[in-house]
Amino acid sequence: MHGDLRRRRAALEDEWSRWVPRQAADPHPPLDLHTPAGSAAVRPEVADSWLRSLTTVDPGRTSAPISDPGSRWAGSPLRAPVEALAGELRSVADDAGFVVAVTDASGTILWTCGGRVMQRKAERVNFAPGSHWDEPAMGTNALSLALRTGRAATVFSAEHLVSALHGWVCYCAPVRSSDGRILGTLDLSTTWDRSHPLALTTVRTLAAAIGAALPAGTAAPAPEGIRLTCLGREEATHDGTALRLPPRQLEILTLLALEPCGFSADRLRTALYGDRPVTATTLKAEISHLRRALGGAITARRYRLAASVDCDAATVLRALERGDTATALQHYTGPLLPHSEAPGIVEHREYLAVAVRSAVLAGAAPEPALRYGELAPYDAEVHEHALRSLAPGDGRRAIALSRLQAALRD
């Protein structure tokens, strides 16, 4: 596997070296490359993004997918501060030859401004309101990197995965609320020959100004899309409407929620049916029914969700990745789709159970062990860990001790 990744990375770096102009010929090299003149080394975050993106994005695509932008901008908390700064943003666009774009937290462009020539060039690749520029939709670009890392980002020429963007350089910074949550991004884009060393500083400053102009306590708009509960119980809604899905379609929805990069048809069939002789037609019929229930929000080229999804199991995994055991346990209310025997669900179920238990046992605080002990009454090791974590005289020791005694009796 590692050898295959190295070969793919080398091939991508070779492509980069053939497209990106040598810095010696560029009077304004982008700040983030840190590449010696004549070198074609690719930054790790760019190469890693390429490898992730290739599972969902064709580098030969010509433009970004687009949807109706109207309601998003009308209800966006970013609208008022952006409109207050619109004069300054237009001045930056006109003076430096940029297209300025504001996105929401999903990477959907809400608003743009710029000179007529640059905006016409941008519209050729759907760099316009309503278009989607997150990594699963459009691969490696400054907007997707800023959203993924939470930091300002530059993507230059053929660092973009999609070859139609190789003539561009983009500078992007996240816009945060007062409590630090990312509400969207601000992006400055232009042709690579107009790149400027102050552009990244400029976009950081403007993004911070937009964030500072937000009213105190500004919250992100309530997300529309899919809400999925699959830990201990099974519930799904789409845009606030309850979905009554048969077990197989609920399994498909859960797998797609847990693996946002999506599935090939063969891999999804294996994840659902294992070695059973189920035809491709059967799988396509299940996908078709689920797609209809979700208003078309499943892509066809590779099966993945094309709408925002709030899944309790995915929330647990993200919390564990950042070491937040308390949040993981808040959402871990039982095993994943406990009645499912689909191989892919079983694999995720076992991984989640082991990951949560290991995080509990690795922590020094007693609260996670006590909370997890409610879900695992026969797990003597967890109860012993809770006892060791509690100070002498703590009244909760009686709870942990009684659970341990019950587990040992059984």
Coordinates of N, CA and C in Angstrom, one line a residue, residues 100 125 127 162 254 268 353 365 372:
V100 N -13.1 38.2 -5.9 CA -13.3 38.0 -4.5 C -14.5 37.1 -4.3
V125 N -15.3 28.4 -15.1 CA -15.1 27.2 -14.3 C -16.1 27.2 -13.1
F127 N -16.8 29.5 -11.0 CA -16.4 30.1 -9.7 C -17.3 31.3 -9.5
V162 N -7.6 19.9 -10.3 CA -8.4 20.0 -11.6 C -7.6 20.8 -12.6
T254 N -26.0 5.0 6.1 CA -25.0 5.0 7.2 C -23.6 4.9 6.6
L268 N -19.3 -1.0 -2.6 CA -20.5 -0.9 -1.8 C -21.3 -2.2 -1.8
A353 N -16.8 0.6 18.6 CA -16.8 0.1 20.0 C -15.5 0.0 20.6
A365 N -9.5 10.6 33.9 CA -10.7 11.1 34.5 C -11.7 10.0 34.7
Y372 N -19.4 5.3 30.3 CA -19.3 4.1 29.5 C -19.8 2.9 30.2

